[in-house]
CSV table of C-alpha atoms in Angstrom, one decimal:
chain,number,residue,atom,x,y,z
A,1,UNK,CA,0.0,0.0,0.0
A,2,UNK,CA,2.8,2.2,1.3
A,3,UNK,CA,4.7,1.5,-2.2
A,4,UNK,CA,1.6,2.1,-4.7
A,5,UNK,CA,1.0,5.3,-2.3
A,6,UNK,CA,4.5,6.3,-2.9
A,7,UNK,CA,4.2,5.3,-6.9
A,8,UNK,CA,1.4,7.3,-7.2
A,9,UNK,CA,2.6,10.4,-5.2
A,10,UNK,CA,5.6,10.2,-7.6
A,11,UNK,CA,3.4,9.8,-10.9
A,12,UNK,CA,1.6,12.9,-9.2
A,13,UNK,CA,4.9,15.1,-9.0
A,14,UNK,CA,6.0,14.1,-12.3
A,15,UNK,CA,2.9,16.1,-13.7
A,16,UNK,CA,3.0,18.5,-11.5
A,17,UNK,CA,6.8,19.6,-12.9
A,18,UNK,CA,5.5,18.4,-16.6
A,19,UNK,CA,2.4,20.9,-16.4
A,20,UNK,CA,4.4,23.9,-14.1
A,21,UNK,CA,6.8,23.6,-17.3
A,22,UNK,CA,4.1,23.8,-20.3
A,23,UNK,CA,2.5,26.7,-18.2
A,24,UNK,CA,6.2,28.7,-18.1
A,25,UNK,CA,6.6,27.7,-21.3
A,26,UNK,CA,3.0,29.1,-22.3
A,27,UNK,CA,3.8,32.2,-20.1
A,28,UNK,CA,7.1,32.9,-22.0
A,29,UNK,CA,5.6,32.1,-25.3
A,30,UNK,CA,2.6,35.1,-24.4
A,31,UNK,CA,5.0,37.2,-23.2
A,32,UNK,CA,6.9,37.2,-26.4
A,33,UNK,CA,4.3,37.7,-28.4
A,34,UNK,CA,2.1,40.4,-26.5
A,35,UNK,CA,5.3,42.3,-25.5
A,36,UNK,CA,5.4,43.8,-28.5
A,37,UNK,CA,2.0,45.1,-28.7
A,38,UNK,CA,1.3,45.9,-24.7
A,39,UNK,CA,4.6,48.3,-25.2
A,40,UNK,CA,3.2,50.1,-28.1
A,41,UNK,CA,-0.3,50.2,-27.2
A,42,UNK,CA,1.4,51.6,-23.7
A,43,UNK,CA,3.5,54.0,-25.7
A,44,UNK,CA,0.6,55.5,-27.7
A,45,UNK,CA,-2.0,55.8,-24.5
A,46,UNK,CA,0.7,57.8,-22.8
A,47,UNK,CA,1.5,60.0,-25.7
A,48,UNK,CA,-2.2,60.6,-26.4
A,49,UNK,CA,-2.3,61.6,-22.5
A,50,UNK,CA,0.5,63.8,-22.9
A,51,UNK,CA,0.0,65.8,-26.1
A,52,UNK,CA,-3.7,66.5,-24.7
A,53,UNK,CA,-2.3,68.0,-21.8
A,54,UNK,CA,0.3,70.2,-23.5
A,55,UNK,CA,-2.3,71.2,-25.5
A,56,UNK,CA,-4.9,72.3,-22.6
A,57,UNK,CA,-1.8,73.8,-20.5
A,58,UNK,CA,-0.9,75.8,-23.5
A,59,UNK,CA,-4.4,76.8,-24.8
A,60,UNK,CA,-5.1,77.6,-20.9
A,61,UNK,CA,-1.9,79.6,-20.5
A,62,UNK,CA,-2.5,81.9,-24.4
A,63,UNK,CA,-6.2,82.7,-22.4
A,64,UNK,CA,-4.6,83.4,-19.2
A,65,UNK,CA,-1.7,86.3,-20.2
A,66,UNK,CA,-4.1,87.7,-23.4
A,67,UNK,CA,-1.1,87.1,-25.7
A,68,UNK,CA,-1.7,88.3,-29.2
A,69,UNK,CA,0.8,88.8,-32.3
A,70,UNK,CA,1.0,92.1,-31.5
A,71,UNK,CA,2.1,91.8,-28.3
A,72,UNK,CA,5.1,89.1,-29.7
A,73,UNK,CA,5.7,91.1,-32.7
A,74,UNK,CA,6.7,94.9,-32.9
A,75,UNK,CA,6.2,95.9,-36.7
A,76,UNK,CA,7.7,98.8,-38.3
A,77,UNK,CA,6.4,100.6,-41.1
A,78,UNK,CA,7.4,103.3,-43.4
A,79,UNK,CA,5.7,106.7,-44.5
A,80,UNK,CA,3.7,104.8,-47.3
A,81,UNK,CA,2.5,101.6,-44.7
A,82,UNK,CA,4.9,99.3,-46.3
A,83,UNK,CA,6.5,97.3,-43.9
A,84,UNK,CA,10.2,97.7,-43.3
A,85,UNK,CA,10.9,95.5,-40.6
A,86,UNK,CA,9.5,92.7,-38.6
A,87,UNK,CA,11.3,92.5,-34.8
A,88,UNK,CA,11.0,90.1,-31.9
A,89,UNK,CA,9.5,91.3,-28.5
A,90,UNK,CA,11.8,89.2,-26.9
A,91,UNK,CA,10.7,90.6,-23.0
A,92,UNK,CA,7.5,89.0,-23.8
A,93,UNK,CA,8.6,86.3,-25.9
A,94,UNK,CA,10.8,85.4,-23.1
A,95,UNK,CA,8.4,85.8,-20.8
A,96,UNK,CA,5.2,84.0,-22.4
A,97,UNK,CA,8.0,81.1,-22.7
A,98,UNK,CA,8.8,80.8,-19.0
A,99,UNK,CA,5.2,81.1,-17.7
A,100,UNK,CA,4.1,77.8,-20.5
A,101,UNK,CA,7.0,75.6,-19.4
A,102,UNK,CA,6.0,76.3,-15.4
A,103,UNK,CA,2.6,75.3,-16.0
A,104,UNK,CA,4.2,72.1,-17.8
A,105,UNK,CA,6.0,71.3,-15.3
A,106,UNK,CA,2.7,71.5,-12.4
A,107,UNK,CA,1.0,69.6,-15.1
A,108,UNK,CA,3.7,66.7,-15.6
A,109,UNK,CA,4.3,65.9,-11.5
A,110,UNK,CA,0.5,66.1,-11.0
A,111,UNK,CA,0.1,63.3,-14.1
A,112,UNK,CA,2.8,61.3,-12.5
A,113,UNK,CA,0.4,60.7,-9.2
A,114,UNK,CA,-3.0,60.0,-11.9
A,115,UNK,CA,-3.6,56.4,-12.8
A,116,UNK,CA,-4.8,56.5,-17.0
A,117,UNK,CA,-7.3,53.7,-17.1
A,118,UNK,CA,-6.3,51.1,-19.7
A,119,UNK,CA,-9.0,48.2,-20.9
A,120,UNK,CA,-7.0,44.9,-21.1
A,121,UNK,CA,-9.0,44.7,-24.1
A,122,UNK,CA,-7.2,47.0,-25.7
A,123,UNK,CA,-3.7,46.1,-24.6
A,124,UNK,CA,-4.2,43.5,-26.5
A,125,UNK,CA,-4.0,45.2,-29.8
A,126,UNK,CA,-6.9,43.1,-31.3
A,127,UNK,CA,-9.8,45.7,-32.4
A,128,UNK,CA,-12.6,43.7,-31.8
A,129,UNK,CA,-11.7,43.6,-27.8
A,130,UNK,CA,-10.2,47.4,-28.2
A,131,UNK,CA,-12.5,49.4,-24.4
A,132,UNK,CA,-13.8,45.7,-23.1
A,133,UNK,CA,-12.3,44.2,-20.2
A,134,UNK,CA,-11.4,44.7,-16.9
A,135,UNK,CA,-8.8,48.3,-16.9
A,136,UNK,CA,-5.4,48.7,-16.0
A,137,UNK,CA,-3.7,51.6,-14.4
A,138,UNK,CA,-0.9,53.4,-16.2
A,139,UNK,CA,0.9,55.8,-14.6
A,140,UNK,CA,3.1,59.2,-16.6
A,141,UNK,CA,6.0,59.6,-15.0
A,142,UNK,CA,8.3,62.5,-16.4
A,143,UNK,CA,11.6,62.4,-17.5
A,144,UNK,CA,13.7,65.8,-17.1
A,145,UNK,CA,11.8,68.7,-18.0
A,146,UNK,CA,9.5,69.7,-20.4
A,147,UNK,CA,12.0,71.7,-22.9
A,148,UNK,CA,10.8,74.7,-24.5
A,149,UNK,CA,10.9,76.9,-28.1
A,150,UNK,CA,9.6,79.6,-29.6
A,151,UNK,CA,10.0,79.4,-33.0
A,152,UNK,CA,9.5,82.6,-35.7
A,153,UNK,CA,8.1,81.2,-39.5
A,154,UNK,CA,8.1,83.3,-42.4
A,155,UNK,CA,6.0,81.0,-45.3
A,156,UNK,CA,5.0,82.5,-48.8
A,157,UNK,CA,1.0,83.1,-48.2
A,158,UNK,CA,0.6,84.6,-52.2
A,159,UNK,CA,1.5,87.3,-54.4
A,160,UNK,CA,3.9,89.9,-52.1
A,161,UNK,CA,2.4,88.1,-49.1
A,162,UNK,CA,3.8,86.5,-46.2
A,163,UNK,CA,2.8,84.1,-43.5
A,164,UNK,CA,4.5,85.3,-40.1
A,165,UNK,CA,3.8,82.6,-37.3
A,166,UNK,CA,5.3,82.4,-33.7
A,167,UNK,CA,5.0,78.7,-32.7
A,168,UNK,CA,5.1,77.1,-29.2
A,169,UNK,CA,7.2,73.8,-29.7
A,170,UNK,CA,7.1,71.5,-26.7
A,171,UNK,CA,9.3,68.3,-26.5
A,172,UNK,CA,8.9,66.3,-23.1
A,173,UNK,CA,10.3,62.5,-22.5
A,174,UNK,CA,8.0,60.5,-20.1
A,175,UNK,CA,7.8,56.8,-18.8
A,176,UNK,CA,4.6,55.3,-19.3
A,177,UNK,CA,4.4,52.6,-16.5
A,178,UNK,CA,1.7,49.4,-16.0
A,179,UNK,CA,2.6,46.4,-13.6
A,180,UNK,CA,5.2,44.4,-15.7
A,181,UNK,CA,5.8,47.1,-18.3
A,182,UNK,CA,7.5,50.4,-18.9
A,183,UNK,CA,8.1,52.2,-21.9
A,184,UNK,CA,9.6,55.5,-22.3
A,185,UNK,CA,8.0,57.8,-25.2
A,186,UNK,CA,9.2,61.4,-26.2
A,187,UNK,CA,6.7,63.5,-27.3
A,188,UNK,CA,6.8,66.9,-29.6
A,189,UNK,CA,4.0,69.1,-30.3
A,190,UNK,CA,3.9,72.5,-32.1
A,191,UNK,CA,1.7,75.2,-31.5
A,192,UNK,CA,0.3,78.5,-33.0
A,193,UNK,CA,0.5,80.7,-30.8
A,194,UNK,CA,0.1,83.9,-33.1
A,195,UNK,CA,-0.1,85.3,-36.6
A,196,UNK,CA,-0.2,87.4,-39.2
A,197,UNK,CA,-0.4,88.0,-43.2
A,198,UNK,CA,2.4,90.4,-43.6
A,199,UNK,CA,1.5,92.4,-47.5
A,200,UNK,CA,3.6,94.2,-49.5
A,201,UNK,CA,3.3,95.8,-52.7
A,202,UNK,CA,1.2,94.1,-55.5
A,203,UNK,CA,3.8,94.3,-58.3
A,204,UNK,CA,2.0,96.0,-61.8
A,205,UNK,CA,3.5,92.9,-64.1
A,206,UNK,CA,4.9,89.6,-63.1
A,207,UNK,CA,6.7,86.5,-65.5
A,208,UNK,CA,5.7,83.0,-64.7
A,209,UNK,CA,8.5,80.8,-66.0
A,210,UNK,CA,7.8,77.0,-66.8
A,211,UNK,CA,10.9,75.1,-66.7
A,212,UNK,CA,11.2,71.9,-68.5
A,213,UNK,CA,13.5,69.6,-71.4
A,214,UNK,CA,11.7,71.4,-73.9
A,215,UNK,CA,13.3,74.9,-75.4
A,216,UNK,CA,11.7,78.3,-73.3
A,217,UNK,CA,10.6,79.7,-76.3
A,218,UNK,CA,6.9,80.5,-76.1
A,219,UNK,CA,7.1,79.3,-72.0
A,220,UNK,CA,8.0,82.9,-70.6
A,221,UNK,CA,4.6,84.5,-70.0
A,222,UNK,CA,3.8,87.9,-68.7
A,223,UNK,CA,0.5,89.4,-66.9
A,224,UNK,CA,-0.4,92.4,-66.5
A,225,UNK,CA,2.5,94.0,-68.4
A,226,UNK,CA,2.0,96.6,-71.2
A,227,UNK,CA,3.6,96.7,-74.4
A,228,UNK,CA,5.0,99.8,-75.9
């Protein structure tokens, strides 16, 4: 009796240690292939989370210190209203720039003690499961500081006209963190924080050139100019 007992109780261990290895093996196997999506389902939740904050801090700051362009932008003209030159208000510019990446930085440390709410459904990456399930904290946490630029654009806008644009652009590395996971995602936004159509003067005659293999002859065409 003692003997079977002992046979069996050995049979017993033997699957025991057979089905503890299929279920490792099955464990490592998952985590290999959901890895891959869990990380970048991860990464995309927490820069979703991120930009939309930048965005509201931003759009919440602009409202808060009434910037405008011409409060960015001190434009000179001459007698006839042309414009001779376009200068930085770098006091405000400065300014406008320090009081943003404050308020970034309140924003960031208070999303690093907020849980974002992640379905395991959509961990999964499969689209059909994407919101069901059971959710799954995920916690920001920053990485450094939220750098910082404003950046002046001139773009052609038309004929003698000019686009003038002071962007906001925000670049801020975070660590998006769920139990078993962490994956660190830098994200960039850009801004419009003001501008402007700058217009000069409307030429009387102006040459559109198409430029080809072919010879030029009969390609140079002018409008509005008068023969003598």
């Amino acid at each position: 009796m003692n003997e079977k007992k002992r046979g069996f109780l050995r049979r017993l261990g033997v699957k025991l240690i057979a089905a503890a290895m299929i279920l490792v093996g099955l464990t490592f196997i998952a985590d290999l292939t959901l890895r891959p999506i869990i990380e970048k389902v991860n990464a995309y939740e927490c820069h979703a989370a991120v930009s939309e904050m930048i965005n509201r801090s931003i759009a919440a700051e602009l409202e808060r210190t009434d910037v405008d362009y011409t409060s960015l932008v001190d434009i000179s003209r001459d007698e006839s209203g042309s414009v001779c030159s376009v200068e930085s208000n770098s006091m405000n510019i400065n300014r406008l720039k320090n009081s943003i990446a404050d308020r970034l930085e309140r924003e960031l440390s208070r999303m690093s003690s907020i849980d974002i709410m992640i379905p395991i459904g959509t961990l999964t990456g499969i689209s059909m499961l994407h919101g069901r399930g059971f959710c799954i904290g995920m916690t920001v946490k920053p990485v450094g500081y939220a750098n910082t630029a404003i950046i002046s654009e001139f773009t052609e806008a038309g004929l003698n006209q000019t686009r003038h644009r002071i962007i906001i652009e925000i670049g801020v590395v975070a660590d998006a963190v769920i139990p078993g996971f962490s994956t660190r995602v830098p994200v960039t936004t850009a801004i419009v924080a003001a501008e402007t159509i700058i217009v000069g003067k409307v030429p009387d005659a102006y040459t559109h050139v198409v430029a080809g293999d072919t010879d030029l002859v009969g390609l140079l065409q002018d409008y509005g100019a008068v023969l003598d």
